[in-house]
Amino acid sequence: MRGLALLLALAALPAYGQSVADRLNDYPTAARADYVFACMASNGQTRQTLEKCSCSIDQIATILPYARYVEAETVMSMRRTGGERMAIFRSAASASALVADLKRAQAEAEVICF
């Protein structure tokens, strides 16, 4: 029983060389790739742009938890959709705060990475 408890305790320890930021990063690889593809489509298909766009999503991930990033992206997507039902995404203070947080994170990432 003690051996099992020790193994479970060791398994809970962080991997060697892994930083706190790495352990707390909750962005899935697919989300990072989607961001990088969209960024490169807007800024050019070069190796340098790939590095800058990758840096950008890494910086955003250090600022915004993934759930908040998804919420902000959803609001921005809904704002691009027309119709009366989407008006709530354009006028609600909470929706505007989500978008503002994402835009601030993107601006900070742009300063650091580009």
PDB file of N, CA and C in Angstrom, residues 51-109:
ATOM      1  N   GLU A  51       7.313  31.590 -36.903  1.00  0.00           N
ATOM      2  CA  GLU A  51       7.916  31.793 -35.585  1.00  0.00           C
ATOM      3  C   GLU A  51       7.219  32.914 -34.825  1.00  0.00           C
ATOM      4  N   LYS A  52       6.902  34.007 -35.509  1.00  0.00           N
ATOM      5  CA  LYS A  52       6.228  35.133 -34.863  1.00  0.00           C
ATOM      6  C   LYS A  52       4.815  34.755 -34.429  1.00  0.00           C
ATOM      7  N   CYS A  53       4.097  34.044 -35.280  1.00  0.00           N
ATOM      8  CA  CYS A  53       2.730  33.633 -34.948  1.00  0.00           C
ATOM      9  C   CYS A  53       2.718  32.621 -33.815  1.00  0.00           C
ATOM     10  N   SER A  54       3.681  31.715 -33.805  1.00  0.00           N
ATOM     11  CA  SER A  54       3.794  30.746 -32.709  1.00  0.00           C
ATOM     12  C   SER A  54       4.095  31.453 -31.397  1.00  0.00           C
ATOM     13  N   CYS A  55       4.983  32.412 -31.456  1.00  0.00           N
ATOM     14  CA  CYS A  55       5.299  33.223 -30.283  1.00  0.00           C
ATOM     15  C   CYS A  55       4.048  33.944 -29.796  1.00  0.00           C
ATOM     16  N   SER A  56       3.279  34.457 -30.720  1.00  0.00           N
ATOM     17  CA  SER A  56       2.082  35.216 -30.376  1.00  0.00           C
ATOM     18  C   SER A  56       1.070  34.380 -29.585  1.00  0.00           C
ATOM     19  N   ILE A  57       0.756  33.185 -30.070  1.00  0.00           N
ATOM     20  CA  ILE A  57      -0.214  32.353 -29.341  1.00  0.00           C
ATOM     21  C   ILE A  57       0.366  31.886 -28.016  1.00  0.00           C
ATOM     22  N   ASP A  58       1.667  31.685 -27.945  1.00  0.00           N
ATOM     23  CA  ASP A  58       2.294  31.323 -26.670  1.00  0.00           C
ATOM     24  C   ASP A  58       2.125  32.457 -25.655  1.00  0.00           C
ATOM     25  N   GLN A  59       2.290  33.688 -26.106  1.00  0.00           N
ATOM     26  CA  GLN A  59       2.127  34.847 -25.222  1.00  0.00           C
ATOM     27  C   GLN A  59       0.676  34.997 -24.783  1.00  0.00           C
ATOM     28  N   ILE A  60      -0.242  34.836 -25.720  1.00  0.00           N
ATOM     29  CA  ILE A  60      -1.669  34.927 -25.381  1.00  0.00           C
ATOM     30  C   ILE A  60      -2.017  33.867 -24.337  1.00  0.00           C
ATOM     31  N   ALA A  61      -1.466  32.674 -24.496  1.00  0.00           N
ATOM     32  CA  ALA A  61      -1.740  31.580 -23.557  1.00  0.00           C
ATOM     33  C   ALA A  61      -1.232  31.884 -22.148  1.00  0.00           C
ATOM     34  N   THR A  62      -0.206  32.700 -22.029  1.00  0.00           N
ATOM     35  CA  THR A  62       0.285  33.066 -20.695  1.00  0.00           C
ATOM     36  C   THR A  62      -0.601  34.123 -20.051  1.00  0.00           C
ATOM     37  N   ILE A  63      -1.400  34.819 -20.862  1.00  0.00           N
ATOM     38  CA  ILE A  63      -2.238  35.910 -20.351  1.00  0.00           C
ATOM     39  C   ILE A  63      -3.663  35.455 -20.075  1.00  0.00           C
ATOM     40  N   LEU A  64      -4.238  34.703 -21.011  1.00  0.00           N
ATOM     41  CA  LEU A  64      -5.643  34.285 -20.901  1.00  0.00           C
ATOM     42  C   LEU A  64      -5.753  32.780 -20.713  1.00  0.00           C
ATOM     43  N   PRO A  65      -6.558  32.334 -19.760  1.00  0.00           N
ATOM     44  CA  PRO A  65      -6.841  30.897 -19.677  1.00  0.00           C
ATOM     45  C   PRO A  65      -7.583  30.473 -20.951  1.00  0.00           C
ATOM     46  N   TYR A  66      -7.434  29.228 -21.322  1.00  0.00           N
ATOM     47  CA  TYR A  66      -8.018  28.746 -22.570  1.00  0.00           C
ATOM     48  C   TYR A  66      -9.537  28.937 -22.616  1.00  0.00           C
ATOM     49  N   ALA A  67     -10.218  28.683 -21.525  1.00  0.00           N
ATOM     50  CA  ALA A  67     -11.680  28.830 -21.514  1.00  0.00           C
ATOM     51  C   ALA A  67     -12.087  30.262 -21.847  1.00  0.00           C
ATOM     52  N   ARG A  68     -11.359  31.219 -21.325  1.00  0.00           N
ATOM     53  CA  ARG A  68     -11.663  32.637 -21.604  1.00  0.00           C
ATOM     54  C   ARG A  68     -11.343  32.971 -23.065  1.00  0.00           C
ATOM     55  N   TYR A  69     -10.284  32.400 -23.587  1.00  0.00           N
ATOM     56  CA  TYR A  69      -9.928  32.594 -24.992  1.00  0.00           C
ATOM     57  C   TYR A  69     -11.044  32.068 -25.896  1.00  0.00           C
ATOM     58  N   VAL A  70     -11.557  30.889 -25.594  1.00  0.00           N
ATOM     59  CA  VAL A  70     -12.634  30.297 -26.394  1.00  0.00           C
ATOM     60  C   VAL A  70     -13.886  31.166 -26.321  1.00  0.00           C
ATOM     61  N   GLU A  71     -14.213  31.641 -25.138  1.00  0.00           N
ATOM     62  CA  GLU A  71     -15.385  32.505 -24.989  1.00  0.00           C
ATOM     63  C   GLU A  71     -15.236  33.774 -25.826  1.00  0.00           C
ATOM     64  N   ALA A  72     -14.069  34.395 -25.778  1.00  0.00           N
ATOM     65  CA  ALA A  72     -13.837  35.624 -26.537  1.00  0.00           C
ATOM     66  C   ALA A  72     -13.893  35.367 -28.041  1.00  0.00           C
ATOM     67  N   GLU A  73     -13.287  34.279 -28.477  1.00  0.00           N
ATOM     68  CA  GLU A  73     -13.340  33.922 -29.904  1.00  0.00           C
ATOM     69  C   GLU A  73     -14.780  33.664 -30.345  1.00  0.00           C
ATOM     70  N   THR A  74     -15.567  33.039 -29.482  1.00  0.00           N
ATOM     71  CA  THR A  74     -16.968  32.770 -29.796  1.00  0.00           C
ATOM     72  C   THR A  74     -17.745  34.072 -29.932  1.00  0.00           C
ATOM     73  N   VAL A  75     -17.533  34.992 -29.015  1.00  0.00           N
ATOM     74  CA  VAL A  75     -18.212  36.291 -29.092  1.00  0.00           C
ATOM     75  C   VAL A  75     -17.833  37.006 -30.377  1.00  0.00           C
ATOM     76  N   MET A  76     -16.560  37.007 -30.704  1.00  0.00           N
ATOM     77  CA  MET A  76     -16.120  37.682 -31.932  1.00  0.00           C
ATOM     78  C   MET A  76     -16.750  37.037 -33.162  1.00  0.00           C
ATOM     79  N   SER A  77     -16.847  35.728 -33.174  1.00  0.00           N
ATOM     80  CA  SER A  77     -17.478  35.018 -34.284  1.00  0.00           C
ATOM     81  C   SER A  77     -18.958  35.370 -34.384  1.00  0.00           C
ATOM     82  N   MET A  78     -19.633  35.409 -33.252  1.00  0.00           N
ATOM     83  CA  MET A  78     -21.059  35.721 -33.243  1.00  0.00           C
ATOM     84  C   MET A  78     -21.309  37.169 -33.666  1.00  0.00           C
ATOM     85  N   ARG A  79     -20.395  38.051 -33.353  1.00  0.00           N
ATOM     86  CA  ARG A  79     -20.538  39.452 -33.762  1.00  0.00           C
ATOM     87  C   ARG A  79     -20.475  39.599 -35.281  1.00  0.00           C
ATOM     88  N   ARG A  80     -19.771  38.708 -35.932  1.00  0.00           N
ATOM     89  CA  ARG A  80     -19.681  38.773 -37.397  1.00  0.00           C
ATOM     90  C   ARG A  80     -20.938  38.239 -38.073  1.00  0.00           C
ATOM     91  N   THR A  81     -21.771  37.539 -37.304  1.00  0.00           N
ATOM     92  CA  THR A  81     -23.010  36.983 -37.829  1.00  0.00           C
ATOM     93  C   THR A  81     -24.104  38.038 -37.711  1.00  0.00           C
ATOM     94  N   GLY A  82     -24.875  38.205 -38.741  1.00  0.00           N
ATOM     95  CA  GLY A  82     -25.934  39.206 -38.727  1.00  0.00           C
ATOM     96  C   GLY A  82     -27.186  38.719 -38.016  1.00  0.00           C
ATOM     97  N   GLY A  83     -28.113  39.612 -37.858  1.00  0.00           N
ATOM     98  CA  GLY A  83     -29.412  39.261 -37.310  1.00  0.00           C
ATOM     99  C   GLY A  83     -29.646  39.795 -35.917  1.00  0.00           C
ATOM    100  N   GLU A  84     -30.927  39.871 -35.569  1.00  0.00           N
ATOM    101  CA  GLU A  84     -31.329  40.398 -34.266  1.00  0.00           C
ATOM    102  C   GLU A  84     -30.851  39.537 -33.112  1.00  0.00           C
ATOM    103  N   ARG A  85     -30.858  38.247 -33.290  1.00  0.00           N
ATOM    104  CA  ARG A  85     -30.468  37.346 -32.205  1.00  0.00           C
ATOM    105  C   ARG A  85     -29.010  37.511 -31.800  1.00  0.00           C
ATOM    106  N   MET A  86     -28.207  38.035 -32.684  1.00  0.00           N
ATOM    107  CA  MET A  86     -26.785  38.204 -32.386  1.00  0.00           C
ATOM    108  C   MET A  86     -26.493  39.561 -31.741  1.00  0.00           C
ATOM    109  N   ALA A  87     -27.501  40.402 -31.601  1.00  0.00           N
ATOM    110  CA  ALA A  87     -27.308  41.734 -31.021  1.00  0.00           C
ATOM    111  C   ALA A  87     -26.756  41.659 -29.604  1.00  0.00           C
ATOM    112  N   ILE A  88     -27.123  40.659 -28.848  1.00  0.00           N
ATOM    113  CA  ILE A  88     -26.639  40.508 -27.477  1.00  0.00           C
ATOM    114  C   ILE A  88     -25.111  40.415 -27.438  1.00  0.00           C
ATOM    115  N   PHE A  89     -24.520  39.806 -28.454  1.00  0.00           N
ATOM    116  CA  PHE A  89     -23.056  39.676 -28.496  1.00  0.00           C
ATOM    117  C   PHE A  89     -22.381  40.998 -28.839  1.00  0.00           C
ATOM    118  N   ARG A  90     -23.130  41.900 -29.439  1.00  0.00           N
ATOM    119  CA  ARG A  90     -22.573  43.204 -29.784  1.00  0.00           C
ATOM    120  C   ARG A  90     -22.767  44.230 -28.672  1.00  0.00           C
ATOM    121  N   SER A  91     -23.774  44.021 -27.818  1.00  0.00           N
ATOM    122  CA  SER A  91     -24.108  45.057 -26.843  1.00  0.00           C
ATOM    123  C   SER A  91     -23.850  44.683 -25.381  1.00  0.00           C
ATOM    124  N   ALA A  92     -23.754  43.431 -25.053  1.00  0.00           N
ATOM    125  CA  ALA A  92     -23.582  43.021 -23.652  1.00  0.00           C
ATOM    126  C   ALA A  92     -22.201  43.411 -23.125  1.00  0.00           C
ATOM    127  N   ALA A  93     -22.202  43.968 -21.930  1.00  0.00           N
ATOM    128  CA  ALA A  93     -20.939  44.396 -21.315  1.00  0.00           C
ATOM    129  C   ALA A  93     -19.997  43.221 -21.081  1.00  0.00           C
ATOM    130  N   SER A  94     -20.539  42.087 -20.676  1.00  0.00           N
ATOM    131  CA  SER A  94     -19.682  40.924 -20.415  1.00  0.00           C
ATOM    132  C   SER A  94     -19.029  40.427 -21.705  1.00  0.00           C
ATOM    133  N   ALA A  95     -19.782  40.474 -22.807  1.00  0.00           N
ATOM    134  CA  ALA A  95     -19.222  40.065 -24.102  1.00  0.00           C
ATOM    135  C   ALA A  95     -18.122  41.032 -24.524  1.00  0.00           C
ATOM    136  N   SER A  96     -18.362  42.318 -24.306  1.00  0.00           N
ATOM    137  CA  SER A  96     -17.356  43.326 -24.664  1.00  0.00           C
ATOM    138  C   SER A  96     -16.099  43.176 -23.817  1.00  0.00           C
ATOM    139  N   ALA A  97     -16.265  42.804 -22.558  1.00  0.00           N
ATOM    140  CA  ALA A  97     -15.105  42.602 -21.677  1.00  0.00           C
ATOM    141  C   ALA A  97     -14.273  41.417 -22.143  1.00  0.00           C
ATOM    142  N   LEU A  98     -14.930  40.353 -22.578  1.00  0.00           N
ATOM    143  CA  LEU A  98     -14.208  39.185 -23.102  1.00  0.00           C
ATOM    144  C   LEU A  98     -13.365  39.563 -24.309  1.00  0.00           C
ATOM    145  N   VAL A  99     -13.980  40.270 -25.238  1.00  0.00           N
ATOM    146  CA  VAL A  99     -13.274  40.678 -26.463  1.00  0.00           C
ATOM    147  C   VAL A  99     -12.137  41.629 -26.120  1.00  0.00           C
ATOM    148  N   ALA A 100     -12.380  42.553 -25.203  1.00  0.00           N
ATOM    149  CA  ALA A 100     -11.334  43.507 -24.810  1.00  0.00           C
ATOM    150  C   ALA A 100     -10.141  42.777 -24.197  1.00  0.00           C
ATOM    151  N   ASP A 101     -10.398  41.771 -23.372  1.00  0.00           N
ATOM    152  CA  ASP A 101      -9.305  40.990 -22.776  1.00  0.00           C
ATOM    153  C   ASP A 101      -8.482  40.294 -23.853  1.00  0.00           C
ATOM    154  N   LEU A 102      -9.158  39.703 -24.830  1.00  0.00           N
ATOM    155  CA  LEU A 102      -8.445  39.017 -25.910  1.00  0.00           C
ATOM    156  C   LEU A 102      -7.649  40.013 -26.746  1.00  0.00           C
ATOM    157  N   LYS A 103      -8.233  41.144 -27.060  1.00  0.00           N
ATOM    158  CA  LYS A 103      -7.517  42.137 -27.868  1.00  0.00           C
ATOM    159  C   LYS A 103      -6.302  42.697 -27.134  1.00  0.00           C
ATOM    160  N   ARG A 104      -6.421  42.875 -25.818  1.00  0.00           N
ATOM    161  CA  ARG A 104      -5.259  43.322 -25.032  1.00  0.00           C
ATOM    162  C   ARG A 104      -4.159  42.258 -25.064  1.00  0.00           C
ATOM    163  N   ALA A 105      -4.539  41.008 -24.924  1.00  0.00           N
ATOM    164  CA  ALA A 105      -3.561  39.917 -24.962  1.00  0.00           C
ATOM    165  C   ALA A 105      -2.900  39.846 -26.339  1.00  0.00           C
ATOM    166  N   GLN A 106      -3.688  40.013 -27.396  1.00  0.00           N
ATOM    167  CA  GLN A 106      -3.136  39.995 -28.753  1.00  0.00           C
ATOM    168  C   GLN A 106      -2.199  41.180 -28.979  1.00  0.00           C
ATOM    169  N   ALA A 107      -2.554  42.346 -28.459  1.00  0.00           N
ATOM    170  CA  ALA A 107      -1.697  43.524 -28.616  1.00  0.00           C
ATOM    171  C   ALA A 107      -0.375  43.328 -27.887  1.00  0.00           C
ATOM    172  N   GLU A 108      -0.433  42.768 -26.698  1.00  0.00           N
ATOM    173  CA  GLU A 108       0.798  42.504 -25.940  1.00  0.00           C
ATOM    174  C   GLU A 108       1.657  41.488 -26.685  1.00  0.00           C
ATOM    175  N   ALA A 109       1.017  40.453 -27.207  1.00  0.00           N
ATOM    176  CA  ALA A 109       1.753  39.430 -27.955  1.00  0.00           C
ATOM    177  C   ALA A 109       2.380  40.029 -29.213  1.00  0.00           C
TER     178      ALA A 109
END
